Coordinates of C-alpha atoms and ligand atoms in Angstrom, one line a residue:
X75 CA -49.4 203.8 -13.2
X76 CA -46.2 205.2 -12.6
X77 CA -47.4 207.7 -9.9
X78 CA -49.1 204.8 -8.0
X79 CA -45.9 202.7 -7.9
X80 CA -43.9 205.9 -6.9
X81 CA -46.6 206.3 -4.1
X82 CA -46.3 203.0 -2.9
X83 CA -42.5 203.1 -2.9
X84 CA -42.7 206.3 -0.8
X85 CA -45.2 205.0 1.6
X86 CA -43.0 201.9 2.3
X87 CA -40.2 204.2 2.5
X88 CA -41.9 206.2 5.1
X89 CA -43.1 203.3 7.0
X90 CA -39.8 201.9 7.0
X91 CA -38.3 205.2 8.2
X92 CA -40.8 205.5 10.9
X93 CA -40.2 202.1 12.2
X94 CA -36.7 202.9 12.7
X95 CA -37.6 205.7 15.1
X96 CA -37.8 205.5 18.8
X97 CA -41.2 206.7 20.5
X98 CA -41.5 207.6 23.9
X99 CA -45.2 206.7 24.2
X100 CA -44.5 204.3 26.6
X101 CA -46.7 202.3 29.3
X102 CA -46.9 203.5 32.1
X103 CA -46.3 206.9 30.5
X104 CA -43.6 209.2 32.2
X105 CA -44.5 212.1 34.1
X106 CA -43.1 214.3 31.7
X107 CA -42.1 214.0 28.4
X108 CA -40.6 217.1 26.2
X109 CA -40.0 215.8 22.6
X110 CA -38.6 217.6 19.8
X111 CA -39.3 215.2 16.8
X112 CA -37.3 217.2 14.3
X113 CA -33.9 216.3 15.5
X114 CA -32.8 212.7 16.3
X115 CA -29.7 211.0 17.7
X116 CA -28.8 207.9 15.7
X117 CA -28.1 204.8 17.7
X118 CA -25.9 202.1 16.0
X119 CA -24.3 198.9 16.7
X120 CA -20.7 199.4 18.3
X121 CA -21.7 202.6 20.1
X122 CA -21.0 202.5 24.0
X123 CA -22.9 202.4 27.1
X124 CA -20.9 204.3 29.8
X125 CA -21.1 204.0 33.4
X126 CA -18.8 203.8 36.4
X127 CA -17.8 200.2 36.4
X128 CA -16.4 200.3 39.7
X129 CA -20.1 200.0 40.5
X130 CA -21.5 196.6 40.4
X131 CA -24.8 197.5 40.7
X132 CA -24.8 200.1 37.9
X133 CA -23.0 197.6 35.6
X134 CA -25.6 195.0 35.7
X135 CA -28.2 197.8 35.1
X136 CA -25.9 198.7 31.8
X137 CA -25.9 194.9 31.0
X138 CA -29.5 194.5 31.3
X139 CA -30.1 197.6 29.0
X140 CA -27.4 196.5 26.5
X141 CA -29.4 193.1 26.3
X142 CA -32.6 194.8 25.8
X143 CA -31.5 197.0 22.9
X144 CA -30.2 194.2 21.2
X145 CA -33.2 192.0 21.8
X146 CA -35.3 194.5 20.7
X147 CA -33.6 195.9 17.4
X148 CA -30.6 193.7 16.8
X149 CA -28.1 196.8 17.7
X150 CA -25.2 195.6 19.7
X151 CA -23.9 198.2 22.1
X152 CA -20.5 197.9 24.0
X153 CA -20.1 198.4 27.9
X154 CA -17.7 201.0 28.3
X155 CA -16.0 203.3 31.2
X156 CA -15.4 205.9 28.9
X157 CA -18.0 208.8 28.7
X158 CA -16.6 210.2 25.6
X159 CA -17.0 207.2 23.5
X160 CA -20.4 206.6 24.8
X161 CA -24.0 207.0 23.1
X162 CA -25.7 206.4 26.3
X163 CA -24.3 207.3 29.7
X164 CA -25.7 206.1 33.1
X165 CA -25.0 208.0 35.9
X166 CA -26.2 208.4 39.8
X167 CA -26.4 212.1 40.6
X168 CA -26.5 213.9 44.0
X169 CA -29.9 215.1 45.1
X170 CA -30.2 218.6 43.4
X171 CA -28.5 221.0 45.7
X172 CA -31.0 223.6 46.7
X173 CA -29.4 226.5 48.6
X174 CA -31.5 227.4 51.7
X175 CA -31.1 229.3 54.8
X176 CA -30.3 227.1 57.8
X177 CA -33.6 227.9 59.3
X178 CA -35.6 226.5 56.6
X179 CA -36.3 222.8 56.7
X180 CA -36.2 221.2 53.3
X181 CA -38.2 218.0 53.1
X182 CA -36.3 214.8 52.5
X183 CA -37.0 213.4 49.0
X184 CA -40.0 210.8 49.1
X185 CA -39.6 207.4 48.3
X186 CA -41.4 208.0 45.0
X187 CA -38.7 210.9 44.1
X188 CA -35.8 208.3 44.9
X189 CA -37.4 206.2 42.4
X190 CA -37.3 209.0 39.7
X191 CA -34.8 209.6 36.9
X192 CA -34.3 211.9 34.1
X193 CA -33.5 210.8 30.5
X194 CA -32.2 213.2 28.0
X195 CA -31.4 212.6 24.4
X196 CA -29.4 215.2 22.7
X197 CA -26.7 215.5 19.8
X198 CA -24.6 214.1 22.1
X199 CA -26.5 210.8 22.7
X200 CA -28.5 209.7 25.9
X201 CA -27.9 211.0 29.4
X202 CA -29.7 209.0 32.3
X203 CA -29.6 210.2 35.5
X204 CA -31.1 209.1 38.9
X205 CA -30.6 209.5 42.6
X206 CA -30.6 205.6 43.1
X207 CA -29.8 202.8 41.3
X208 CA -33.5 201.9 41.0
X209 CA -34.2 205.1 39.0
X210 CA -31.5 203.9 36.8
X211 CA -33.2 201.0 36.0
X212 CA -36.8 202.3 35.5
X213 CA -35.0 204.7 33.0
X214 CA -33.4 202.1 31.3
X215 CA -36.9 200.3 30.9
X216 CA -38.3 203.2 29.8
X217 CA -35.6 203.5 26.8
X218 CA -36.3 200.1 26.2
X219 CA -39.9 200.4 25.8
X220 CA -39.3 203.4 23.4
X221 CA -37.1 201.4 20.9
X222 CA -39.1 200.2 17.7
X223 CA -38.9 196.3 17.8
X224 CA -37.5 194.4 14.9
X225 CA -33.9 194.1 13.4
X226 CA -32.6 197.3 12.1
X227 CA -29.2 198.9 11.5
X228 CA -29.7 201.9 13.2
X229 CA -32.7 203.8 15.5
X230 CA -33.1 207.6 15.6
X231 CA -33.9 208.7 18.8
X232 CA -35.9 211.9 18.9
X233 CA -34.4 214.7 21.1
X234 CA -36.2 214.7 24.4
X235 CA -36.1 215.4 27.9
X236 CA -38.2 212.7 30.2
X237 CA -38.4 213.4 33.9
X238 CA -40.3 210.7 35.8
X239 CA -41.4 209.4 39.0
X240 CA -44.1 206.9 39.9
X241 CA -47.2 208.1 41.8
X242 CA -47.3 205.2 44.4
X243 CA -44.7 203.6 46.4
X244 CA -46.4 200.1 46.2
X245 CA -47.1 198.8 43.1
X246 CA -47.9 195.0 43.4
X247 CA -49.0 192.1 41.9
X248 CA -50.2 188.8 43.5
X249 CA -49.7 185.4 42.0
X250 CA -51.5 182.4 43.8
X251 CA -49.1 179.8 43.6
X252 CA -51.2 177.4 46.0
X253 CA -54.2 176.9 44.0
X254 CA -51.9 176.1 41.2
X255 CA -48.4 175.7 41.1
X256 CA -45.9 177.6 38.8
X257 CA -42.1 176.8 38.6
X258 CA -39.3 179.1 39.4
X259 CA -38.5 179.6 35.8
X260 CA -42.3 181.0 35.1
X261 CA -42.2 183.1 38.3
X262 CA -39.0 184.7 36.8
X263 CA -40.9 185.5 33.8
X264 CA -43.6 187.0 35.6
X265 CA -40.9 189.2 37.5
X266 CA -39.7 190.1 34.1
X267 CA -43.0 191.2 32.8
X268 CA -43.6 193.2 36.4
X269 CA -40.5 195.2 35.7
X270 CA -41.5 195.9 32.2
X271 CA -44.5 197.7 33.7
X272 CA -42.4 199.3 36.5
X273 CA -44.2 197.3 39.3
X274 CA -42.3 196.7 42.5
X275 CA -44.0 194.4 44.9
X276 CA -44.3 190.8 44.0
X277 CA -46.8 189.3 46.5
X278 CA -46.2 185.7 46.6
X279 CA -49.4 183.7 48.0
X280 CA -47.6 180.4 49.1
X281 CA -50.0 178.6 51.3
X282 CA -53.8 177.7 51.1
X283 CA -56.2 175.2 51.6
X284 CA -55.4 173.6 48.4
X285 CA -51.6 173.2 49.3
X286 CA -48.7 174.4 51.2
X287 CA -45.8 175.6 49.1
X288 CA -43.2 177.3 51.1
X289 CA -40.5 174.7 52.6
X290 CA -40.0 174.8 56.6
X291 CA -37.0 173.1 57.3
X292 CA -37.9 172.5 60.9
X293 CA -41.2 171.0 59.9
X294 CA -40.5 169.3 56.6
X295 CA -43.7 167.5 56.3
X296 CA -45.4 170.8 55.9
X297 CA -43.9 170.8 52.4
X298 CA -43.8 167.3 51.6
X299 CA -47.1 166.2 52.4
X300 CA -48.9 169.6 53.2
X301 CA -48.3 170.5 49.3
X302 CA -50.2 167.3 47.8
X303 CA -53.8 167.0 47.2
X304 CA -55.5 163.9 46.2
X305 CA -57.4 165.5 43.4
X306 CA -58.7 168.6 42.0
X307 CA -62.2 169.6 41.3
X308 CA -62.9 170.1 37.5
X309 CA -65.8 172.2 35.8
X310 CA -67.0 175.6 36.6
X311 CA -68.1 176.8 39.8
X312 CA -67.6 174.5 42.5
X313 CA -69.4 171.1 41.1
X314 CA -67.7 168.3 42.7
X315 CA -66.4 166.5 39.8
X316 CA -63.0 165.7 40.5
X317 CA -59.9 164.6 38.1
X318 CA -58.7 162.0 40.7
X319 CA -55.0 163.1 39.9
X320 CA -52.7 163.8 42.8
X321 CA -51.5 167.6 42.6
X322 CA -48.5 169.0 44.3
X323 CA -45.4 171.0 44.2
X324 CA -43.4 173.2 46.7
X325 CA -40.8 176.0 46.8
X326 CA -37.5 174.9 48.5
X327 CA -35.9 177.7 50.6
X328 CA -33.1 177.8 47.9
X329 CA -35.8 178.1 45.2
X330 CA -37.1 181.1 47.5
X331 CA -33.9 183.1 48.0
X332 CA -33.3 182.5 44.0
X333 CA -36.6 184.3 43.4
X334 CA -35.8 187.1 45.9
X335 CA -32.4 187.6 44.5
X336 CA -33.8 187.5 40.7
X337 CA -36.6 190.1 41.8
X338 CA -34.2 192.3 43.6
X339 CA -31.8 192.6 40.5
X340 CA -35.0 194.1 39.0
X341 CA -35.7 196.1 41.7
X342 CA -38.7 194.1 42.9
X343 CA -39.3 193.1 46.7
X344 CA -41.1 189.6 47.2
X345 CA -43.8 190.0 49.9
X346 CA -44.5 186.6 50.9
X347 CA -47.9 185.5 52.2
X348 CA -48.6 182.8 54.7
X349 CA -52.5 183.0 55.1
X350 CA -53.5 182.5 58.6
X351 CA -55.8 181.4 60.8
X352 CA -57.9 180.4 57.9
X353 CA -57.1 178.8 54.5
X354 CA -54.7 176.4 56.4
X355 CA -55.9 173.0 55.2
X356 CA -52.5 172.4 53.7
X357 CA -51.0 172.7 57.4
X358 CA -54.0 171.1 59.1
X359 CA -53.6 167.9 57.2
X360 CA -50.0 167.6 58.5
X361 CA -50.8 168.8 62.1
X362 CA -54.4 168.1 62.8
X363 CA -53.7 168.8 66.4
X364 CA -53.5 172.4 65.4
X365 CA -57.3 172.3 64.4
X366 CA -60.4 172.9 66.8
X367 CA -61.9 169.2 66.0
X368 CA -58.3 167.3 65.8
X369 CA -59.1 166.4 62.2
X370 CA -58.5 164.3 60.1
X371 CA -58.3 167.2 57.5
X372 CA -57.6 166.6 53.6
X373 CA -55.7 169.1 51.7
X374 CA -58.6 170.5 49.9
X375 CA -59.5 169.4 46.6
X376 CA -62.0 172.0 45.7
X377 CA -62.3 175.6 45.9
X378 CA -63.9 178.1 48.4
X379 CA -64.1 178.8 52.1
X380 CA -63.3 176.2 54.4
X381 CA -65.0 175.7 57.5
X382 CA -61.9 174.4 59.6
X383 CA -59.3 176.8 60.6
X384 CA -56.3 176.8 62.9
X385 CA -57.5 176.6 66.5
X386 CA -57.3 180.1 68.2
X387 CA -57.1 178.7 71.6
X388 CA -54.3 176.0 71.1
X389 CA -50.9 177.5 72.5
X390 CA -49.5 175.1 69.9
X391 CA -50.7 177.3 67.3
X392 CA -48.7 180.3 68.0
X393 CA -45.5 178.1 68.5
X394 CA -46.3 177.0 65.1
X395 CA -46.8 180.1 63.5
X396 CA -43.8 181.7 65.1
X397 CA -41.7 178.9 63.6
X398 CA -43.1 179.4 60.3
X399 CA -42.9 183.1 60.2
X400 CA -39.2 182.8 61.7
X401 CA -38.1 180.6 58.7
X402 CA -40.0 183.0 56.5
X403 CA -38.3 186.0 57.8
X404 CA -34.9 184.1 57.3
X405 CA -35.6 183.7 53.7
X406 CA -37.5 186.9 52.6
X407 CA -35.9 190.1 53.6
X408 CA -39.3 192.1 52.8
X409 CA -40.3 194.8 55.2
X410 CA -43.8 193.7 54.6
X411 CA -44.7 190.1 55.6
X412 CA -48.2 189.2 54.6
X413 CA -50.3 187.4 57.1
X414 CA -53.4 186.7 55.2
X415 CA -56.2 187.2 57.7
X416 CA -59.4 186.6 55.2
X417 CA -62.0 184.4 55.1
X418 CA -61.8 182.5 58.4
X419 CA -65.2 181.4 59.7
X420 CA -65.6 181.6 63.3
X421 CA -68.1 178.5 63.5
X422 CA -65.3 176.2 64.9
X423 CA -64.0 178.6 67.3
X424 CA -67.8 179.3 68.9
X425 CA -68.0 175.4 69.7
X426 CA -64.3 174.8 70.4
X427 CA -63.5 174.7 74.2
X428 CA -60.1 175.6 73.7
X429 CA -60.8 178.7 72.0
X430 CA -63.7 179.6 74.2
X431 CA -61.4 179.2 77.3
X432 CA -58.8 181.7 75.7
X433 CA -61.4 184.3 75.0
X434 CA -62.3 183.9 78.8
X435 CA -58.8 184.2 79.7
X436 CA -58.3 187.1 77.4
X437 CA -61.6 188.6 78.9
X438 CA -62.7 189.3 75.2
X439 CA -66.5 190.7 75.4
X440 CA -68.8 191.3 72.4
X441 CA -68.4 195.2 72.3
X442 CA -71.4 195.6 69.7
X443 CA -68.5 196.0 66.9
X444 CA -66.1 193.3 67.4
X445 CA -67.3 189.7 68.5
X446 CA -65.1 187.7 70.8
X447 CA -64.1 185.2 68.3
X448 CA -63.1 188.3 66.0
X449 CA -61.0 189.5 68.8
X450 CA -59.3 186.3 69.2
X451 CA -57.9 186.5 65.7
X452 CA -56.8 190.3 66.4
X453 CA -55.1 188.5 69.5
X454 CA -53.1 186.3 67.2
X455 CA -52.4 188.8 64.7
X456 CA -51.1 191.0 67.6
X457 CA -48.8 188.1 68.8
X458 CA -47.4 187.6 65.1
X459 CA -47.2 191.5 64.9
X460 CA -44.9 191.6 67.7
X461 CA -43.0 188.5 66.5
X462 CA -42.5 190.4 63.1
X463 CA -41.6 193.8 64.6
X464 CA -38.7 192.0 66.6
X465 CA -37.5 190.8 63.4
X466 CA -38.1 194.3 61.8
X467 CA -40.8 193.8 59.7
X468 CA -44.6 195.1 59.2
X469 CA -47.3 193.0 59.0
X470 CA -50.0 193.1 56.0
X471 CA -53.1 191.6 56.3
X472 CA -56.9 191.5 54.1
X473 CA -59.3 193.8 55.2
X474 CA -61.1 190.9 57.4
X475 CA -58.2 192.1 60.0
X476 CA -60.6 195.1 60.8
X477 CA -63.2 192.8 62.2
X478 CA -61.7 192.3 65.6
X479 CA -59.7 195.5 65.7
X480 CA -56.7 196.5 64.1
X481 CA -53.3 195.8 65.7
X482 CA -50.9 198.7 66.1
X483 CA -49.1 198.7 63.1
X484 CA -51.1 196.6 60.5
X485 CA -51.1 197.5 57.1
X486 CA -54.6 196.7 55.5
X487 CA -54.9 195.3 51.9
X488 CA -58.4 196.1 51.2
X489 CA -59.9 193.5 48.7
X490 CA -63.7 193.7 49.4
X491 CA -64.2 196.9 47.4
X492 CA -62.4 199.9 49.0
X493 CA -64.4 200.1 52.3
X494 CA -62.1 198.4 54.7
X495 CA -59.0 200.5 53.0
X496 CA -61.1 203.7 53.9
X497 CA -61.8 202.3 57.2
X498 CA -58.3 201.7 58.1
X499 CA -57.0 204.8 56.6
X500 CA -59.5 206.9 58.6
X501 CA -57.7 205.2 61.6
X502 CA -54.3 206.2 60.2
X503 CA -53.3 202.7 59.0
X504 CA -51.2 202.4 55.9
X505 CA -53.4 200.7 53.3
X506 CA -53.0 198.7 50.0
X507 CA -55.9 199.0 47.6
X508 CA -56.7 195.8 45.6
X509 CA -60.3 195.9 45.5
X510 CA -61.7 193.0 43.8
X511 CA -64.1 194.7 41.1
X512 CA -60.9 196.4 39.8
X513 CA -58.1 194.4 40.7
X514 CA -59.1 190.6 40.3
X515 CA -57.7 189.5 37.3
X516 CA -58.6 186.0 37.9
X517 CA -62.2 187.3 36.5
X518 CA -62.9 187.5 32.8
X519 CA -61.5 190.6 30.9
X520 CA -64.0 190.2 28.0
X521 CA -67.8 190.7 28.2
X522 CA -68.4 187.7 26.1
X523 CA -67.0 184.8 28.4
X524 CA -67.1 182.4 25.7
X525 CA -64.0 184.0 23.7
X526 CA -61.6 183.5 26.7
X527 CA -60.4 180.8 28.8
X528 CA -62.3 179.5 31.8
X529 CA -62.1 182.1 34.8
X530 CA -63.6 182.8 37.9
X531 CA -67.0 184.1 36.6
X532 CA -69.1 186.3 38.6
X533 CA -68.3 189.8 36.8
X534 CA -65.7 191.4 34.5
X535 CA -62.7 193.1 35.1
X536 CA -61.8 194.8 31.9
X537 CA -58.8 197.0 31.1
X538 CA -61.2 199.9 31.3
X539 CA -62.5 199.2 34.5
X540 CA -59.2 198.7 36.0
X541 CA -58.1 201.8 34.2
X542 CA -60.6 203.8 35.9
X543 CA -59.8 203.0 39.4
X544 CA -58.7 206.0 41.4
X545 CA -57.2 204.5 44.7
X546 CA -57.1 207.5 46.9
X547 CA -61.0 207.5 47.0
X548 CA -61.1 211.6 47.3
X549 CA -64.7 211.3 48.0
X550 CA -64.2 209.5 51.0
X551 CA -60.8 210.4 52.4
X552 CA -59.3 213.8 53.4
X553 CA -55.9 214.6 52.0
X554 CA -54.2 213.6 55.2
X555 CA -55.9 210.4 55.3
X556 CA -55.2 209.7 51.6
X557 CA -51.4 209.9 52.5
X558 CA -52.1 206.6 54.2
X559 CA -52.6 205.0 50.7
X560 CA -49.2 203.0 49.9
X561 CA -50.5 202.0 46.7
X562 CA -52.2 199.5 44.3
X563 CA -52.1 196.0 43.4
X564 CA -53.6 193.4 41.0
X565 CA -54.3 189.8 42.1
X566 CA -53.9 186.7 40.0
X567 CA -55.9 183.8 42.0
X568 CA -55.2 180.7 40.2
X569 CA -58.3 178.5 40.7
X570 CA -59.1 178.3 37.3
X571 CA -55.6 178.8 36.1
X572 CA -53.5 176.2 35.8
X573 CA -51.1 176.9 33.0
X574 CA -48.5 179.7 32.5
X575 CA -50.1 180.4 29.3
X576 CA -53.3 181.0 30.9
X577 CA -51.8 183.1 33.6
X578 CA -50.2 185.4 31.1
X579 CA -53.4 185.6 29.2
X580 CA -55.2 186.8 32.5
X581 CA -52.2 189.2 33.3
X582 CA -51.9 190.8 30.0
X583 CA -52.5 193.5 28.9
X584 CA -54.7 194.1 32.2
X585 CA -51.3 194.8 34.0
X586 CA -50.4 197.5 31.7
X587 CA -54.0 199.1 32.8
X588 CA -53.0 198.6 36.2
X589 CA -49.5 199.9 35.9
X590 CA -50.8 203.5 34.9
X591 CA -53.1 203.2 37.8
X592 CA -49.8 202.6 39.9
X593 CA -47.4 205.1 38.1
X594 CA -49.5 208.0 36.7
X595 CA -51.3 210.9 38.1
X596 CA -55.0 211.0 37.5
X597 CA -54.7 214.1 35.5
X598 CA -52.3 212.2 33.0
X599 CA -54.6 209.4 32.4
X600 CA -56.5 208.9 29.3
X601 CA -57.9 205.4 28.5
X602 CA -58.1 206.0 24.8
X603 CA -54.7 207.1 24.8
X604 CA -53.6 204.3 26.7
X605 CA -55.1 202.2 24.1
X606 CA -53.1 204.1 21.2
X607 CA -50.0 203.2 23.3
X608 CA -50.5 199.8 24.1
X609 CA -49.8 198.0 20.7
X610 CA -46.1 198.9 21.1
X611 CA -45.9 197.5 24.5
X612 CA -47.7 194.3 23.1
X613 CA -44.6 193.9 20.6
X614 CA -42.6 193.3 23.9
X615 CA -44.9 190.7 25.0
X616 CA -44.4 189.1 21.8
X617 CA -40.6 189.6 22.2
X618 CA -40.7 187.9 25.7
X619 CA -43.1 184.9 24.3
X620 CA -45.9 185.4 26.6
X621 CA -49.4 185.3 26.0
X622 CA -52.0 188.1 26.3
X623 CA -55.6 189.1 25.4
X624 CA -55.6 190.8 21.8
X625 CA -58.7 192.3 22.5
X626 CA -58.9 195.2 24.9
X627 CA -62.5 196.2 26.4
Ligands
ACM889 C1 -59.3 187.1 49.0 O1 -59.6 187.1 48.0 N1 -59.7 186.1 49.8 C2 -58.2 187.8 49.6
ZN890 ZN1 -60.2 176.0 68.8

């Protein structure tokens, strides 16, 4: 009896002791981790985080780290400029000096290397070093995720040396705020969650048939009227049963600037999308003269692909688009601007005298690969590409922009599988892979649809499915072509997702699976190992108070 009692105490003691230890088995897994679990540095309240306090950006990251340590463990650290007193030291370092003969050219660091960092724990504490501020932030996130979650007096940090950098430069997540509107506060939570997973591109889907959500100051009715649909279809699929409740909401330019600022502080770029020339019912409702038939057009109360699109032959269409993209560029500093381009049926264009006259004027002929109407879409894309280039930006479009021939600098976001991405990479265009069967997290994550909230329901996109995705498609692309793949993105469309709790449930933990596709090299990836590391990350979801699916398939 006594020995059972002692064993229980010993076991309890062991679990207590191990609970107070940091563990570097984080998600996404760093590139290299060499840990000596026999030795620890003990972190306690009152210890310092040192950094150059003349550096405001570094000071902000140090502040985040201080906050995260306290949130996770209750340990209160102090910010200090004094290295000697500090347990954690954050510092920028010059690129490692390599002695080379003058004649030898040294390749400049890649963007991935510039996001890299080292994190070393030894008897004198924690040293975090990076060439760029972003690297220090990523390192601080790794240290955060290594901490045990729960109030404690001290944490033993096993000695380690972590050297890390992401695999891809573009690590995106799309949130559709057109089908359903999410408040600025919810979007900030999204951005916090993205930062926790090392994502760096927030693709903000701002306009669609069901609502225009970006304030254009010179066209104020777009937001005030184009954002409101009279009712919303309810029920699964596209059954035409409506709730008869008006639904609206839009982001002022101030809101957008606030999101851009908040994201930038977390080293996330905001890629805004204005979807054109299809998915435009919000705008057509306000400006029916921009449609081929003249309307009237309701803001769409149901989902799907609408037949009515912007008229490709009306010169006012381009004036309108340049006004919109002009204000978009004023608000969003992103070097990437998304112009949509998907699902634009050409029925109206085929019948429209203005569209046909424009096709005639431009001399667009069916060349066996590209119909004249698809080429007319390319003409619009080209005009917008030139406009964006004059503002120093590059255009991203969904893979339908291949149909009329790509414009010179277009970046293709491949969503209908990887086919479009492969075709674009073979043409040496930059590509972001976001294939629906691996990346559409509006789909169910569990096999049993009845055990989860309603979703888009044609196929399952499980964690393991996402995890298995290899974005470079080496079977189809040469090494040179693979260099065109900038990265990977998960997309959360929200036809069926009306509330933040549901959105986070759809997102998590699938974003964790996607984050390893985005961050880790294939030889590092192992789904069973990912599953083993996931529960520790989920403790952070709990801390952040966000919903997630508790089952992983
Ligand atoms: C898309 O899912 N229509 C890009
Ligand atoms: Zn037309």
